[in-house]
Amino acid sequence: MRKLSYLIILLLAVVPLSTSAQKPGSQNGYIKIPDSNAGRIVSEFVTAFNSDDSGGIIQFTEKYLSGELSNSGLNVMTKEKYLKIFGSLKSQTRTLTAVDIRENGDAGYLGVIFMTDKPKILGIEFFTDKAVNALSLLEMHPMNPPSPPYKWKEGKLSDDEIVSELRKRIKQEVDSDRFSGSVLIAQGDKIIFEEAYGYANRSSGQLNTTDTRFHTASVGKMITAVAIAQLVEKGSITFETRLSEIFDDYPDPAAAEKITIGMLLSHTAGIVDPFEYGSKINSFLPDTGTGIYPAVAFAPLTHEPGSYHRYSNGNYALLKAIAEKVSGVKFQDYLMKNIFLPSGMQIADSAEYSRLPYALNYGYDIAEDPLGINPKTPTRESAAAPFTEYNGYGNGYLCPRDIYNFLYALQSGKLISREMTDLITSGKTDVEPGAPVKYGYGFYDVSMWGVNFRGHSGGGGNSGIGAEAEMIPDKDYYVIFLGNYDLEYVRPLTFSIIRFLGAQ
């Protein structure tokens, strides 16, 4: 699932924006846009949008968004659609002011946080195509401004006090319509908090329950990573195994000689993200089949393998194909036997699991409501409502207890050795230089507020999917939020609770 840069959402989770505070390299309290190719395009966009002359944004669109464009999630993007989005945005805010910027090592990427005329902020990701000096994708994410840090009850608390504090904190978000979903928090083998909030289906009045299944999107990358780690422990492959050693007819032989399994797991391989590649890859969702390459294998690399981290679902589509090739069985069957059953996950009984209710996803129609001012509506991803999708980069609709059972089994040594668990969950590469976030093999490794936590998120990109599954190893806590609102709502709440639990 395409999603807003981890660092942009991290910023919103922990740092209240202040346009009055001078920032390094800023002018008049506002951030200075870098003098790079991507930065110059962003500067042109801001100038064109803020102009009173509507012709400026039309000229910008013709210049930078008239070529072959990438899709935004499952939404096919066109020049005409961008013009509609810009028109809707102009009707909601006259100006955009850049207040923070995030880069990710890729010279063609720039993520920008904008203040608007409304009590809303707007995150925009700019993906440039350097070959033709144009944009391949411009993705918008409406968000509420960060709130001041929540005032938790201080000191060491009893179990009952912890539960009371958790309930008050979550209720605050629910009452403000910033969270809808199901929550599970456990310490070791004891579930200390398990509650559900909001509607699974607003039109029918169906409520979310603790057994409701939610689209977990990229949370499934942890499951794929554990499957690969199992094959490593069996001696079938190593993290240094190259693609050329697995596939003797890989579409790009030169790339196959350079790309290792470890690079795929850590998003450093340079494999394109199918959600960013647009009409060139319209068939990236189907089952790969044993030994059959996903469509991303036929696309040019985005960068030299191993040079830096660039998050891409394409890496995990290839890992699925590798697991099938090496194990000789379909990926779904492998997961059922080697992960779902040993973990005691309900999904192992697929027939019974299919009877559990599932939640529709609710978000904003960016073309009509780019700032997310109007009520949320079911997203396009909700229309298909697949019950399972074993594609490697997302592994099905799940309920919180199943994710907890998976993570607890992982930490207990039931799926792979404890040494292997520590290896794959430990950070291998910077998500952004100097940031407190690293990416391991299918797990983020974050250290903030004196707390280390490891796990993965899923959703974003106006999908109406917001999933967070995190472990605090030192305290043996498991924090799982599955929501049917966007990740931009779920992450700040999850991180606030992690900070609180880390102090206990």
Coordinates of C-alpha atoms in Angstrom, one line a residue:
M1 CA 0.0 0.0 0.0
R2 CA 1.3 3.4 -0.9
K3 CA 1.6 5.6 2.1
L4 CA 2.8 9.0 3.3
S5 CA 6.5 9.0 4.1
Y6 CA 7.2 7.4 7.5
L7 CA 9.2 10.5 8.5
I8 CA 6.3 13.0 7.7
I9 CA 3.9 11.0 9.9
L10 CA 6.6 10.6 12.5
L11 CA 6.9 14.4 12.6
L12 CA 3.2 14.8 13.2
A13 CA 3.3 12.2 15.9
V14 CA 5.9 13.8 18.0
V15 CA 6.7 17.4 17.0
P16 CA 4.0 20.1 17.2
L17 CA 4.4 22.4 14.2
S18 CA 5.1 26.0 15.0
T19 CA 5.2 28.6 12.2
S20 CA 6.5 31.1 14.7
A21 CA 9.6 29.1 15.6
Q22 CA 12.6 29.8 13.4
K23 CA 13.9 26.7 11.7
P24 CA 17.5 26.0 10.4
G25 CA 17.8 27.3 6.9
S26 CA 14.4 28.9 7.1
Q27 CA 13.2 32.4 6.1
N28 CA 10.7 34.4 8.2
G29 CA 10.0 31.3 10.3
Y30 CA 9.1 29.1 7.4
I31 CA 11.2 26.3 5.9
K32 CA 13.4 26.9 2.9
I33 CA 12.8 24.5 0.0
P34 CA 16.0 22.8 -1.1
D35 CA 17.7 24.0 -4.3
S36 CA 17.4 20.6 -6.0
N37 CA 15.6 19.5 -9.1
A38 CA 12.7 18.3 -7.0
G39 CA 12.9 21.4 -4.8
R40 CA 12.7 23.7 -7.8
I41 CA 9.6 21.9 -9.1
V42 CA 8.0 22.2 -5.6
S43 CA 8.9 26.0 -5.5
E44 CA 7.2 26.4 -8.9
F45 CA 4.1 24.6 -7.6
V46 CA 3.9 26.8 -4.6
T47 CA 4.3 30.0 -6.6
A48 CA 1.7 28.9 -9.2
F49 CA -0.8 27.8 -6.6
N50 CA -0.5 30.9 -4.4
S51 CA -0.8 33.2 -7.5
D52 CA -4.2 35.0 -8.0
D53 CA -3.9 34.1 -11.7
S54 CA -5.5 30.6 -12.2
G55 CA -3.4 30.3 -15.4
G56 CA -0.3 29.6 -13.3
I57 CA -1.5 26.3 -11.9
I58 CA -2.7 25.3 -15.4
Q59 CA 0.7 26.0 -16.9
F60 CA 2.4 24.1 -14.1
T61 CA 0.1 21.1 -14.7
E62 CA 0.8 21.2 -18.4
K63 CA 4.6 21.4 -17.8
Y64 CA 5.0 18.8 -15.1
L65 CA 1.9 16.5 -15.1
S66 CA 1.1 16.0 -18.7
G67 CA 3.3 12.9 -19.3
E68 CA 3.0 9.3 -18.2
L69 CA 1.8 9.4 -14.6
S70 CA 1.9 7.0 -11.7
N71 CA -1.3 5.8 -10.0
S72 CA -2.1 6.9 -6.5
G73 CA -3.0 3.7 -4.8
L74 CA -5.7 2.2 -6.9
N75 CA -6.7 5.6 -8.3
V76 CA -5.6 6.2 -12.0
M77 CA -4.2 9.7 -12.1
T78 CA -4.4 12.0 -15.2
K79 CA -3.6 15.6 -15.9
E80 CA -7.3 16.4 -15.9
K81 CA -7.7 14.8 -12.4
Y82 CA -4.8 16.8 -11.1
L83 CA -6.4 20.0 -12.4
K84 CA -9.6 19.1 -10.6
I85 CA -7.7 18.5 -7.4
F86 CA -5.9 21.8 -7.6
G87 CA -9.2 23.6 -8.3
S88 CA -10.9 22.0 -5.3
L89 CA -7.9 22.8 -3.1
K90 CA -7.9 26.4 -4.2
S91 CA -11.6 26.6 -3.2
Q92 CA -10.6 25.5 0.3
T93 CA -7.4 27.5 0.8
R94 CA -6.0 30.5 -1.0
T95 CA -2.4 29.8 0.0
L96 CA 0.0 27.0 0.9
T97 CA 3.0 27.7 3.2
A98 CA 5.8 25.1 3.5
V99 CA 6.6 24.6 7.1
D100 CA 8.6 21.3 7.0
I101 CA 10.3 19.1 4.5
R102 CA 11.4 15.5 4.5
E103 CA 13.8 13.8 2.0
N104 CA 14.6 10.1 1.9
G105 CA 17.9 9.8 0.1
D106 CA 16.2 9.7 -3.3
A107 CA 17.0 13.0 -5.1
G108 CA 13.7 12.6 -7.0
Y109 CA 11.5 12.6 -3.8
L110 CA 10.4 15.5 -1.6
G111 CA 7.8 15.4 1.1
V112 CA 6.4 18.8 2.2
I113 CA 4.1 19.8 5.1
F114 CA 2.0 22.9 4.2
M115 CA 0.0 25.2 6.5
T116 CA -3.3 26.3 4.9
D117 CA -5.9 29.0 5.5
K118 CA -8.0 26.4 7.4
P119 CA -7.3 24.6 10.7
K120 CA -5.8 21.8 8.6
I121 CA -2.4 21.0 7.3
L122 CA -1.6 19.2 4.1
G123 CA 1.2 16.8 3.4
I124 CA 2.2 16.5 -0.3
E125 CA 4.7 13.9 -1.6
F126 CA 6.4 14.9 -4.9
F127 CA 7.9 12.1 -7.0
T128 CA 9.9 13.5 -9.9
D129 CA 10.9 11.7 -13.1
K130 CA 14.4 13.1 -13.6
A131 CA 14.7 11.7 -17.1
V132 CA 12.0 14.0 -18.5
N133 CA 12.2 16.8 -15.7
A134 CA 8.5 16.2 -14.7
L135 CA 6.5 14.8 -11.9
S136 CA 5.4 11.1 -12.1
L137 CA 3.2 11.4 -9.0
L138 CA 1.9 14.1 -6.6
E139 CA 0.1 12.7 -3.7
M140 CA -1.9 14.7 -1.1
H141 CA -2.6 13.8 2.5
P142 CA -5.0 16.0 4.6
M143 CA -4.2 16.1 8.3
N144 CA -5.1 17.9 11.5
P145 CA -2.3 20.0 13.1
P146 CA -0.5 18.1 15.8
S147 CA -1.9 18.7 19.3
P148 CA 0.2 19.5 22.3
P149 CA 1.6 16.4 24.0
Y150 CA -1.1 14.5 25.9
K151 CA -0.8 14.9 29.7
W152 CA -0.6 11.3 31.0
K153 CA -0.8 10.5 34.7
E154 CA 2.8 10.4 35.9
G155 CA 4.7 7.8 37.9
K156 CA 4.5 4.1 38.1
L157 CA 0.8 3.0 37.9
S158 CA -1.1 -0.1 38.8
D159 CA -2.6 -2.3 36.1
D160 CA -6.0 -0.8 36.7
E161 CA -4.7 2.7 36.5
I162 CA -2.9 1.9 33.2
V163 CA -6.1 0.6 31.8
S164 CA -8.0 3.7 33.0
E165 CA -5.5 6.0 31.4
L166 CA -5.5 4.1 28.1
R167 CA -9.3 4.2 28.0
K168 CA -9.4 8.0 28.6
R169 CA -6.7 8.7 25.9
I170 CA -8.4 6.6 23.2
K171 CA -11.8 8.0 24.1
Q172 CA -10.5 11.5 23.4
E173 CA -9.6 10.5 19.8
V174 CA -12.8 8.6 19.3
D175 CA -14.9 11.5 20.5
S176 CA -13.1 13.8 18.1
D177 CA -13.7 11.4 15.2
R178 CA -10.0 10.8 14.8
F179 CA -10.1 7.0 15.5
S180 CA -12.4 4.2 14.5
G181 CA -11.3 0.6 14.9
S182 CA -10.1 -2.0 17.3
V183 CA -7.3 -1.9 19.9
L184 CA -5.4 -4.6 21.7
I185 CA -2.6 -4.0 24.2
A186 CA -0.8 -6.9 26.0
Q187 CA 2.1 -7.4 28.2
G188 CA 3.7 -10.8 27.7
D189 CA 1.0 -13.4 27.6
K190 CA -1.6 -11.2 29.3
I191 CA -4.0 -9.0 27.3
I192 CA -4.5 -5.9 29.4
F193 CA -6.7 -3.9 27.0
E194 CA -9.0 -5.0 24.2
E195 CA -11.8 -2.7 23.0
A196 CA -13.4 -1.6 19.7
Y197 CA -14.8 1.8 18.6
G198 CA -16.8 3.3 15.8
Y199 CA -18.5 1.8 12.8
A200 CA -17.4 -1.0 10.5
N201 CA -20.2 0.1 8.2
R202 CA -21.8 3.5 8.8
S203 CA -24.7 3.0 6.3
S204 CA -25.9 -0.2 8.0
G205 CA -25.0 0.8 11.5
Q206 CA -22.7 -2.1 12.0
L207 CA -20.2 -1.4 14.9
N208 CA -16.6 -2.4 15.0
T209 CA -15.9 -5.3 17.5
T210 CA -12.8 -7.0 18.8
D211 CA -13.4 -9.7 16.2
T212 CA -13.8 -7.3 13.2
R213 CA -11.3 -7.9 10.5
F214 CA -9.4 -4.8 9.2
H215 CA -7.3 -4.3 6.1
T216 CA -3.8 -4.5 7.6
A217 CA -1.9 -3.5 4.4
S218 CA 1.9 -3.3 5.0
V219 CA 1.7 -4.8 8.5
G220 CA 1.9 -8.0 6.5
K221 CA 5.5 -7.3 5.6
M222 CA 6.5 -8.6 9.0
I223 CA 4.8 -11.9 8.1
T224 CA 6.6 -12.1 4.8
A225 CA 9.9 -11.3 6.5
V226 CA 9.4 -14.1 9.1
A227 CA 8.6 -16.5 6.2
I228 CA 11.9 -15.6 4.5
A229 CA 13.8 -15.9 7.9
Q230 CA 12.4 -19.4 8.3
L231 CA 13.8 -20.4 4.9
V232 CA 17.2 -18.9 6.0
E233 CA 17.2 -20.9 9.2
K234 CA 16.4 -24.1 7.2
G235 CA 19.5 -23.4 5.1
S236 CA 17.5 -23.0 1.8
I237 CA 18.8 -19.5 1.3
T238 CA 20.8 -16.7 3.1
F239 CA 20.3 -13.0 3.4
E240 CA 23.2 -12.6 1.0
T241 CA 21.7 -14.9 -1.7
R242 CA 21.4 -13.0 -5.0
L243 CA 18.4 -13.1 -7.3
S244 CA 20.5 -14.7 -9.9
E245 CA 21.0 -17.7 -7.6
I246 CA 17.3 -18.3 -7.4
F247 CA 16.0 -17.3 -10.8
D248 CA 18.2 -18.2 -13.8
D249 CA 16.0 -16.3 -16.2
Y250 CA 15.3 -13.2 -14.3
P251 CA 14.2 -10.4 -16.7
D252 CA 17.1 -8.1 -15.7
P253 CA 20.2 -10.3 -15.4
A254 CA 22.5 -7.5 -14.4
A255 CA 20.2 -6.4 -11.6
A256 CA 19.8 -10.1 -10.5
E257 CA 23.6 -10.3 -10.0
K258 CA 23.6 -7.3 -7.6
I259 CA 20.3 -7.7 -5.6
T260 CA 20.4 -9.8 -2.5
I261 CA 17.5 -11.0 -0.4
G262 CA 18.7 -8.7 2.4
M263 CA 18.4 -5.7 0.1
L264 CA 14.8 -6.7 -0.7
L265 CA 13.9 -7.1 2.9
S266 CA 15.4 -3.7 3.8
H267 CA 14.0 -1.8 0.8
T268 CA 17.5 -1.0 -0.5
A269 CA 17.3 -3.1 -3.7
G270 CA 16.0 -0.4 -6.1
I271 CA 12.9 -2.4 -7.1
V272 CA 10.1 -0.1 -8.3
D273 CA 7.0 0.4 -6.2
P274 CA 4.0 -0.8 -8.3
F275 CA 1.8 1.9 -6.7
E276 CA 4.2 4.6 -8.2
Y277 CA 4.8 3.0 -11.6
G278 CA 1.3 3.7 -13.0
S279 CA 0.0 2.3 -16.2
K280 CA 3.3 0.6 -17.0
I281 CA 2.4 -2.0 -14.5
N282 CA -1.4 -2.5 -14.3
S283 CA -1.1 -6.2 -13.4
F284 CA 0.9 -6.1 -10.2
L285 CA -1.9 -7.5 -7.9
P286 CA -2.4 -11.0 -9.3
D287 CA -0.9 -14.1 -7.7
T288 CA 2.6 -14.6 -9.0
G289 CA 2.4 -18.4 -9.0
T290 CA 5.4 -20.6 -8.2
G291 CA 8.5 -19.2 -9.9
I292 CA 6.6 -16.6 -11.9
Y293 CA 7.9 -13.0 -11.6
P294 CA 5.7 -10.2 -10.4
A295 CA 5.5 -7.3 -13.0
V296 CA 7.9 -5.2 -11.0
A297 CA 10.7 -7.5 -12.1
F298 CA 10.4 -6.1 -15.6
A299 CA 10.7 -2.4 -14.6
P300 CA 14.0 -0.4 -14.5
L301 CA 15.6 -0.1 -11.1
T302 CA 15.0 3.1 -9.2
H303 CA 18.6 3.3 -7.9
E304 CA 21.8 1.3 -7.5
P305 CA 21.1 -1.8 -5.4
G306 CA 22.3 -1.4 -1.8
S307 CA 22.9 2.4 -2.1
Y308 CA 20.1 3.6 0.2
H309 CA 16.6 2.9 1.6
R310 CA 13.6 3.6 -0.7
Y311 CA 10.4 2.0 0.6
S312 CA 8.8 -0.1 -2.2
N313 CA 6.1 -2.7 -2.1
G314 CA 7.8 -4.2 -5.1
N315 CA 10.5 -5.7 -2.9
Y316 CA 8.0 -7.7 -1.0
A317 CA 6.2 -8.9 -4.2
L318 CA 9.5 -10.4 -5.2
L319 CA 10.0 -11.9 -1.8
K320 CA 6.7 -13.7 -2.2
A321 CA 7.9 -15.1 -5.5
I322 CA 11.2 -16.2 -3.8
A323 CA 9.4 -17.9 -1.0
E324 CA 7.2 -19.8 -3.5
K325 CA 10.2 -20.8 -5.7
V326 CA 12.3 -21.9 -2.7
S327 CA 9.6 -23.7 -0.8
G328 CA 7.8 -25.2 -3.8
V329 CA 4.4 -24.3 -2.5
K330 CA 2.0 -21.3 -2.9
F331 CA 2.7 -18.5 -0.5
Q332 CA -0.8 -18.7 1.1
D333 CA -0.2 -22.4 1.8
Y334 CA 3.2 -21.7 3.2
L335 CA 1.9 -19.1 5.6
M336 CA -0.9 -21.3 6.8
K337 CA 1.4 -24.2 7.7
N338 CA 4.5 -22.3 8.9
I339 CA 3.1 -19.1 10.5
F340 CA -0.6 -19.0 11.0
L341 CA -1.1 -22.4 12.6
P342 CA 2.0 -22.4 14.9
S343 CA 1.0 -18.9 16.1
G344 CA -2.5 -20.0 17.0
M345 CA -4.0 -17.4 14.6
Q346 CA -7.7 -17.6 13.8
I347 CA -7.0 -17.1 10.1
A348 CA -5.5 -20.6 10.0
D349 CA -9.1 -21.7 9.8
S350 CA -9.9 -19.8 6.7
A351 CA -13.5 -21.0 6.4
E352 CA -14.4 -19.9 10.0
Y353 CA -12.4 -16.7 9.6
S354 CA -14.3 -15.7 6.5
R355 CA -17.5 -15.6 8.7
L356 CA -16.1 -12.8 10.9
P357 CA -17.2 -9.3 10.0
Y358 CA -14.9 -6.9 8.2
A359 CA -14.7 -3.1 8.3
L360 CA -15.1 -0.8 5.4
N361 CA -12.4 1.9 5.1
Y362 CA -13.3 5.5 5.3
G363 CA -11.3 8.5 4.0
Y364 CA -11.6 11.6 1.8
D365 CA -12.2 12.0 -1.9
I366 CA -9.1 14.0 -2.7
A367 CA -10.5 15.3 -6.0
E368 CA -13.5 16.9 -4.2
D369 CA -12.1 17.4 -0.7
P370 CA -8.3 17.7 -0.7
L371 CA -8.2 19.1 2.8
G372 CA -10.5 16.5 4.3
I373 CA -13.0 19.0 5.6
N374 CA -16.1 17.1 4.7
P375 CA -17.4 13.9 6.4
K376 CA -15.4 10.7 5.5
T377 CA -16.7 8.4 2.9
P378 CA -15.9 4.8 1.9
T379 CA -12.7 4.7 -0.1
R380 CA -12.2 3.0 -3.4
E381 CA -10.2 0.2 -1.8
S382 CA -13.4 -0.7 0.2
A383 CA -15.3 -1.6 -3.0
A384 CA -13.3 -4.7 -3.7
A385 CA -13.1 -5.7 0.0
P386 CA -10.9 -8.8 -0.5
F387 CA -10.9 -11.1 2.4
T388 CA -7.4 -12.3 1.8
E389 CA -4.6 -10.9 -0.4
Y390 CA -1.4 -12.9 -0.1
N391 CA 0.8 -10.6 -2.2
G392 CA 3.9 -10.4 0.0
Y393 CA 3.6 -6.7 0.8
G394 CA 0.2 -7.1 2.5
N395 CA -1.2 -10.4 3.8
G396 CA -4.8 -10.2 4.4
Y397 CA -7.6 -8.8 6.6
L398 CA -6.9 -9.5 10.2
C399 CA -8.2 -8.7 13.7
P400 CA -5.9 -7.4 16.5
R401 CA -5.8 -10.7 18.4
D402 CA -4.3 -12.5 15.3
I403 CA -1.6 -10.0 15.0
Y404 CA -0.9 -10.2 18.7
N405 CA -0.7 -14.0 18.5
F406 CA 1.7 -13.7 15.6
L407 CA 4.0 -11.2 17.4
Y408 CA 3.9 -13.1 20.7
A409 CA 4.8 -16.4 18.9
L410 CA 7.6 -14.6 17.2
Q411 CA 9.0 -13.2 20.5
S412 CA 8.5 -16.6 22.1
G413 CA 10.7 -18.4 19.6
K414 CA 7.9 -20.4 18.1
L415 CA 8.4 -19.2 14.5
I416 CA 12.2 -18.6 14.3
S417 CA 15.0 -18.5 16.9
R418 CA 15.3 -15.6 19.3
E419 CA 18.6 -14.8 17.7
M420 CA 17.0 -14.6 14.3
T421 CA 14.1 -12.5 15.7
D422 CA 16.6 -10.0 17.0
L423 CA 18.4 -9.9 13.7
I424 CA 15.4 -9.2 11.5
T425 CA 13.8 -6.7 13.9
S426 CA 17.1 -4.7 14.4
G427 CA 17.6 -1.6 12.2
K428 CA 19.8 -2.2 9.1
T429 CA 19.5 1.1 7.2
D430 CA 18.5 4.7 7.9
V431 CA 15.0 5.7 6.8
E432 CA 16.4 9.2 6.8
P433 CA 20.0 10.2 7.9
G434 CA 20.0 11.3 11.5
A435 CA 16.4 10.2 12.2
P436 CA 15.6 7.9 15.1
V437 CA 14.1 5.4 12.7
K438 CA 15.8 2.5 11.0
Y439 CA 14.5 -0.3 8.9
G440 CA 15.5 -3.9 9.5
Y441 CA 14.2 -6.9 7.6
G442 CA 10.4 -6.2 7.5
F443 CA 10.4 -4.3 10.7
Y444 CA 10.9 -0.6 11.7
D445 CA 13.3 -0.1 14.6
V446 CA 12.5 3.2 16.4
S447 CA 14.1 4.7 19.5
M448 CA 12.5 7.8 21.0
W449 CA 11.8 9.1 24.5
G450 CA 14.2 6.5 25.8
V451 CA 11.9 3.8 24.4
N452 CA 12.8 1.3 21.7
F453 CA 9.9 -0.2 19.8
R454 CA 9.8 -2.4 16.7
G455 CA 7.0 -3.3 14.3
H456 CA 5.3 -2.0 11.2
S457 CA 2.5 0.2 10.0
G458 CA 0.0 -0.2 7.2
G459 CA -2.1 2.1 5.2
G460 CA -2.0 5.8 4.3
G461 CA -2.3 7.3 0.9
N462 CA -6.0 8.2 1.5
S463 CA -6.9 4.5 1.6
G464 CA -8.9 4.7 4.8
I465 CA -6.5 2.1 6.3
G466 CA -4.7 2.8 9.5
A467 CA -2.8 -0.1 11.1
E468 CA 0.0 -0.1 13.7
A469 CA 1.5 -3.2 15.3
E470 CA 4.4 -2.4 17.6
M471 CA 6.4 -4.3 20.2
I472 CA 8.3 -2.7 23.2
P473 CA 10.9 -5.5 23.8
D474 CA 12.3 -4.2 27.0
K475 CA 8.8 -4.1 28.6
D476 CA 7.3 -7.0 26.7
Y477 CA 4.4 -4.8 25.6
Y478 CA 2.5 -5.3 22.4
V479 CA 0.5 -2.4 21.0
I480 CA -1.9 -3.0 18.2
F481 CA -4.2 -0.5 16.6
L482 CA -6.3 -1.5 13.5
G483 CA -8.4 1.3 12.2
N484 CA -10.7 2.1 9.3
Y485 CA -9.5 5.7 9.1
D486 CA -6.2 6.7 7.6
L487 CA -2.8 6.1 9.2
E488 CA -2.3 9.8 9.7
Y489 CA -4.9 9.5 12.5
V490 CA -3.7 6.2 14.0
R491 CA 0.0 6.8 14.3
P492 CA 0.1 9.8 16.6
L493 CA -2.3 8.0 19.0
T494 CA -0.2 4.8 18.9
F495 CA 3.0 6.6 19.5
S496 CA 1.5 8.6 22.4
I497 CA 0.6 5.3 24.1
I498 CA 4.0 3.7 23.4
R499 CA 5.6 6.7 25.1
F500 CA 3.3 6.2 28.1
L501 CA 3.9 2.5 28.4
G502 CA 7.6 2.9 27.9
A503 CA 7.7 5.0 31.1
Q504 CA 6.0 2.2 33.2

